Each structure stands twice: as C-alpha cells, then as structure tokens.
PDB file of C-alpha atoms in Angstrom:
ATOM      1  CA  UNK A   1     -15.480 -18.285 -55.712  1.00  0.00           C
ATOM      2  CA  UNK A   2     -14.692 -19.880 -52.365  1.00  0.00           C
ATOM      3  CA  UNK A   3     -14.296 -16.634 -50.411  1.00  0.00           C
ATOM      4  CA  UNK A   4     -17.103 -14.141 -49.730  1.00  0.00           C
ATOM      5  CA  UNK A   5     -15.970 -10.880 -48.101  1.00  0.00           C
ATOM      6  CA  UNK A   6     -18.536  -8.987 -46.034  1.00  0.00           C
ATOM      7  CA  UNK A   7     -18.933  -6.101 -43.609  1.00  0.00           C
ATOM      8  CA  UNK A   8     -21.577  -7.101 -41.045  1.00  0.00           C
ATOM      9  CA  UNK A   9     -23.946  -4.438 -39.798  1.00  0.00           C
ATOM     10  CA  UNK A  10     -22.928  -3.455 -36.307  1.00  0.00           C
ATOM     11  CA  UNK A  11     -19.206  -3.374 -37.188  1.00  0.00           C
ATOM     12  CA  UNK A  12     -17.436  -0.363 -38.664  1.00  0.00           C
ATOM     13  CA  UNK A  13     -16.815  -0.351 -42.405  1.00  0.00           C
ATOM     14  CA  UNK A  14     -13.091  -0.119 -43.147  1.00  0.00           C
ATOM     15  CA  UNK A  15     -12.044   1.241 -46.549  1.00  0.00           C
ATOM     16  CA  UNK A  16      -9.097  -1.083 -47.151  1.00  0.00           C
ATOM     17  CA  UNK A  17     -10.531  -4.441 -46.040  1.00  0.00           C
ATOM     18  CA  UNK A  18     -13.703  -6.300 -45.111  1.00  0.00           C
ATOM     19  CA  UNK A  19     -14.371  -7.387 -41.528  1.00  0.00           C
ATOM     20  CA  UNK A  20     -15.332 -10.997 -42.311  1.00  0.00           C
ATOM     21  CA  UNK A  21     -14.261 -13.626 -44.787  1.00  0.00           C
ATOM     22  CA  UNK A  22     -16.629 -16.571 -45.303  1.00  0.00           C
ATOM     23  CA  UNK A  23     -14.738 -19.418 -46.951  1.00  0.00           C
ATOM     24  CA  UNK A  24     -16.499 -22.456 -48.383  1.00  0.00           C
ATOM     25  CA  UNK A  25     -13.820 -24.047 -50.579  1.00  0.00           C
ATOM     26  CA  UNK A  26     -12.115 -27.367 -50.130  1.00  0.00           C
ATOM     27  CA  UNK A  27      -8.432 -26.468 -50.546  1.00  0.00           C
ATOM     28  CA  UNK A  28      -6.575 -24.364 -47.974  1.00  0.00           C
ATOM     29  CA  UNK A  29      -3.412 -22.592 -49.073  1.00  0.00           C
ATOM     30  CA  UNK A  30      -1.046 -20.993 -46.578  1.00  0.00           C
ATOM     31  CA  UNK A  31       1.432 -18.517 -48.055  1.00  0.00           C
ATOM     32  CA  UNK A  32       4.566 -17.992 -45.966  1.00  0.00           C
ATOM     33  CA  UNK A  33       5.368 -14.441 -44.998  1.00  0.00           C
ATOM     34  CA  UNK A  34       6.614 -12.660 -48.102  1.00  0.00           C
ATOM     35  CA  UNK A  35       9.285  -9.997 -47.825  1.00  0.00           C
ATOM     36  CA  UNK A  36      10.618  -7.513 -50.387  1.00  0.00           C
ATOM     37  CA  UNK A  37      12.881  -9.950 -52.233  1.00  0.00           C
ATOM     38  CA  UNK A  38      12.843 -10.210 -55.994  1.00  0.00           C
ATOM     39  CA  UNK A  39      13.174 -13.594 -57.730  1.00  0.00           C
ATOM     40  CA  UNK A  40      16.960 -13.514 -57.192  1.00  0.00           C
ATOM     41  CA  UNK A  41      16.651 -12.850 -53.447  1.00  0.00           C
ATOM     42  CA  UNK A  42      17.698  -9.198 -53.679  1.00  0.00           C
ATOM     43  CA  UNK A  43      15.870  -6.732 -51.437  1.00  0.00           C
ATOM     44  CA  UNK A  44      13.688  -4.314 -53.405  1.00  0.00           C
ATOM     45  CA  UNK A  45      13.183  -0.768 -52.094  1.00  0.00           C
ATOM     46  CA  UNK A  46      15.770  -0.616 -49.351  1.00  0.00           C
ATOM     47  CA  UNK A  47      14.522   1.974 -46.849  1.00  0.00           C
ATOM     48  CA  UNK A  48      11.275   2.543 -48.826  1.00  0.00           C
ATOM     49  CA  UNK A  49       8.215   1.115 -47.073  1.00  0.00           C
ATOM     50  CA  UNK A  50       5.858   1.674 -50.035  1.00  0.00           C
ATOM     51  CA  UNK A  51       8.214  -0.118 -52.449  1.00  0.00           C
ATOM     52  CA  UNK A  52       8.638  -3.018 -50.042  1.00  0.00           C
ATOM     53  CA  UNK A  53       4.893  -3.362 -49.459  1.00  0.00           C
ATOM     54  CA  UNK A  54       4.388  -3.393 -53.225  1.00  0.00           C
ATOM     55  CA  UNK A  55       6.992  -6.159 -53.670  1.00  0.00           C
ATOM     56  CA  UNK A  56       5.471  -8.200 -50.826  1.00  0.00           C
ATOM     57  CA  UNK A  57       2.036  -8.059 -52.477  1.00  0.00           C
ATOM     58  CA  UNK A  58       3.538  -9.007 -55.849  1.00  0.00           C
ATOM     59  CA  UNK A  59       5.267 -11.962 -54.180  1.00  0.00           C
ATOM     60  CA  UNK A  60       2.016 -13.080 -52.534  1.00  0.00           C
ATOM     61  CA  UNK A  61       0.369 -12.829 -55.963  1.00  0.00           C
ATOM     62  CA  UNK A  62       3.110 -15.014 -57.470  1.00  0.00           C
ATOM     63  CA  UNK A  63       2.678 -17.612 -54.726  1.00  0.00           C
ATOM     64  CA  UNK A  64      -1.105 -17.619 -55.176  1.00  0.00           C
ATOM     65  CA  UNK A  65      -0.747 -18.071 -58.946  1.00  0.00           C
ATOM     66  CA  UNK A  66       1.598 -21.035 -58.404  1.00  0.00           C
ATOM     67  CA  UNK A  67      -1.068 -22.621 -56.197  1.00  0.00           C
ATOM     68  CA  UNK A  68      -3.691 -22.043 -58.902  1.00  0.00           C
ATOM     69  CA  UNK A  69      -5.418 -19.015 -57.435  1.00  0.00           C
ATOM     70  CA  UNK A  70      -5.404 -15.254 -57.059  1.00  0.00           C
ATOM     71  CA  UNK A  71      -6.141 -12.554 -54.509  1.00  0.00           C
ATOM     72  CA  UNK A  72      -9.850 -13.387 -54.990  1.00  0.00           C
ATOM     73  CA  UNK A  73      -9.122 -16.569 -53.021  1.00  0.00           C
ATOM     74  CA  UNK A  74      -7.443 -14.855 -50.046  1.00  0.00           C
ATOM     75  CA  UNK A  75      -9.389 -15.294 -46.828  1.00  0.00           C
ATOM     76  CA  UNK A  76      -6.930 -13.463 -44.514  1.00  0.00           C
ATOM     77  CA  UNK A  77      -3.772 -11.353 -44.672  1.00  0.00           C
ATOM     78  CA  UNK A  78      -1.372 -10.602 -41.855  1.00  0.00           C
ATOM     79  CA  UNK A  79       0.984  -7.654 -42.307  1.00  0.00           C
ATOM     80  CA  UNK A  80       4.033  -7.246 -40.066  1.00  0.00           C
ATOM     81  CA  UNK A  81       5.650  -3.780 -40.103  1.00  0.00           C
ATOM     82  CA  UNK A  82       8.925  -2.971 -38.358  1.00  0.00           C
ATOM     83  CA  UNK A  83       8.656  -0.178 -35.767  1.00  0.00           C
ATOM     84  CA  UNK A  84       5.027   0.555 -36.664  1.00  0.00           C
ATOM     85  CA  UNK A  85       3.691   4.051 -36.031  1.00  0.00           C
ATOM     86  CA  UNK A  86       0.512   5.572 -37.512  1.00  0.00           C
ATOM     87  CA  UNK A  87       2.569   7.860 -39.787  1.00  0.00           C
ATOM     88  CA  UNK A  88       3.570   4.736 -41.742  1.00  0.00           C
ATOM     89  CA  UNK A  89      -0.024   4.204 -42.913  1.00  0.00           C
ATOM     90  CA  UNK A  90       0.248   6.437 -46.041  1.00  0.00           C
ATOM     91  CA  UNK A  91       3.281   4.591 -47.495  1.00  0.00           C
ATOM     92  CA  UNK A  92       1.694   1.257 -46.561  1.00  0.00           C
ATOM     93  CA  UNK A  93      -1.463   2.180 -48.469  1.00  0.00           C
ATOM     94  CA  UNK A  94       0.595   3.571 -51.356  1.00  0.00           C
ATOM     95  CA  UNK A  95       2.414   0.250 -51.708  1.00  0.00           C
ATOM     96  CA  UNK A  96      -0.867  -1.669 -51.645  1.00  0.00           C
ATOM     97  CA  UNK A  97      -2.315   0.675 -54.257  1.00  0.00           C
ATOM     98  CA  UNK A  98       0.680   0.315 -56.591  1.00  0.00           C
ATOM     99  CA  UNK A  99       0.668  -3.486 -56.281  1.00  0.00           C
ATOM    100  CA  UNK A 100      -3.102  -3.575 -56.808  1.00  0.00           C
ATOM    101  CA  UNK A 101      -2.745  -1.568 -60.015  1.00  0.00           C
ATOM    102  CA  UNK A 102      -0.021  -3.884 -61.315  1.00  0.00           C
ATOM    103  CA  UNK A 103      -1.998  -7.002 -60.395  1.00  0.00           C
ATOM    104  CA  UNK A 104      -5.362  -5.604 -61.535  1.00  0.00           C
ATOM    105  CA  UNK A 105      -6.975  -6.350 -58.170  1.00  0.00           C
ATOM    106  CA  UNK A 106      -8.725  -4.717 -55.246  1.00  0.00           C
ATOM    107  CA  UNK A 107      -7.481  -6.730 -52.265  1.00  0.00           C
ATOM    108  CA  UNK A 108      -9.946  -6.436 -49.416  1.00  0.00           C
ATOM    109  CA  UNK A 109      -9.768  -9.609 -47.304  1.00  0.00           C
ATOM    110  CA  UNK A 110      -9.715  -9.255 -43.537  1.00  0.00           C
ATOM    111  CA  UNK A 111      -6.256  -8.139 -42.496  1.00  0.00           C
ATOM    112  CA  UNK A 112      -4.316  -7.788 -39.301  1.00  0.00           C
ATOM    113  CA  UNK A 113      -1.505  -5.248 -38.993  1.00  0.00           C
ATOM    114  CA  UNK A 114       1.153  -6.104 -36.407  1.00  0.00           C
ATOM    115  CA  UNK A 115       4.020  -3.852 -35.380  1.00  0.00           C
ATOM    116  CA  UNK A 116       7.232  -5.817 -34.789  1.00  0.00           C
ATOM    117  CA  UNK A 117      10.702  -4.924 -33.544  1.00  0.00           C
ATOM    118  CA  UNK A 118      12.533  -6.561 -36.459  1.00  0.00           C
ATOM    119  CA  UNK A 119      12.280  -9.095 -39.280  1.00  0.00           C
ATOM    120  CA  UNK A 120      14.713 -11.740 -40.528  1.00  0.00           C
ATOM    121  CA  UNK A 121      16.877  -9.300 -42.512  1.00  0.00           C
ATOM    122  CA  UNK A 122      17.610  -5.793 -41.173  1.00  0.00           C
ATOM    123  CA  UNK A 123      16.733  -4.190 -44.553  1.00  0.00           C
ATOM    124  CA  UNK A 124      13.216  -5.678 -44.532  1.00  0.00           C
ATOM    125  CA  UNK A 125      10.567  -3.255 -43.307  1.00  0.00           C
ATOM    126  CA  UNK A 126       7.455  -5.388 -43.914  1.00  0.00           C
ATOM    127  CA  UNK A 127       6.364  -9.012 -44.263  1.00  0.00           C
ATOM    128  CA  UNK A 128       2.965 -10.203 -45.508  1.00  0.00           C
ATOM    129  CA  UNK A 129       1.462 -13.667 -45.138  1.00  0.00           C
ATOM    130  CA  UNK A 130      -1.778 -14.954 -46.619  1.00  0.00           C
ATOM    131  CA  UNK A 131      -4.291 -17.713 -46.128  1.00  0.00           C
ATOM    132  CA  UNK A 132      -6.387 -18.620 -49.152  1.00  0.00           C
ATOM    133  CA  UNK A 133      -9.254 -20.999 -49.839  1.00  0.00           C
ATOM    134  CA  UNK A 134      -9.836 -22.493 -53.282  1.00  0.00           C
ATOM    135  CA  UNK A 135     -12.846 -24.348 -54.682  1.00  0.00           C
TER     136      UNK A 135
END
C-alpha cells in the first residue's frame, strides 16, 4: 500500500480521519470534485445532505476504481459544503457512514472541510475531491 495514515503524538486524535498521510507510491491520481450526480447526470438526494454525501463518496469510489485503486490509496480528501454550520455534521457523517458500508471501507485519510457559498448547480449541497497515490 502506498499510503500510510497516522496520528502523530502531540496532535489530537480525530475519529473520522487521520492527521497525516505518508505516501510512497509512484502514481499520483487527482479526482475532480465529485457532486451528487448519478451516472446519467441526475442529482441524487435533492435537499438531503446525507444522501448527497453518500453519492459523492460512491462517485469518488467509482473514479478510484477506474484508475485502478480504492479508498486505501487516498492520501487526502477535500469536502466542500454549501452554507456550512456545525449542525450539518451529523448528516455529513451519516452520508459517509452509509457510503462506507456500501463500499466496504473505513475512509480515514486526512480531510479538509470547507464551507462555501454555492457550488456549480444550486441543488448540489456538497462536493468531494480526492488525491490518491498508487504503487
């Protein structure tokens, strides 16, 4: 595996991700921000943050598989949420949990959560991009 996820002593341990990703592979893969579109370009979960997060993760998983990898190869995630407030954390985590169950994974790479005013389509509530490293 090209990515080793760690929590260094001296930094707080976060339940949903690791603080550091040490990548030693030779192939970098950059996954464009994935929104809650299905394969036909129809928005999944209109108005439902958890459903949209789930679809975004499934889309990232599809992109990783096409590149020959999986979430085990992800070195960094960036999550953009429209009009972020702390009360959106439970549906965000619910969506991650549902996607994780479907994909059979425990995604824990370092992640950055960014609140944004809007995304490309008004119905989109979240967008997730990934950087992966493969052997």
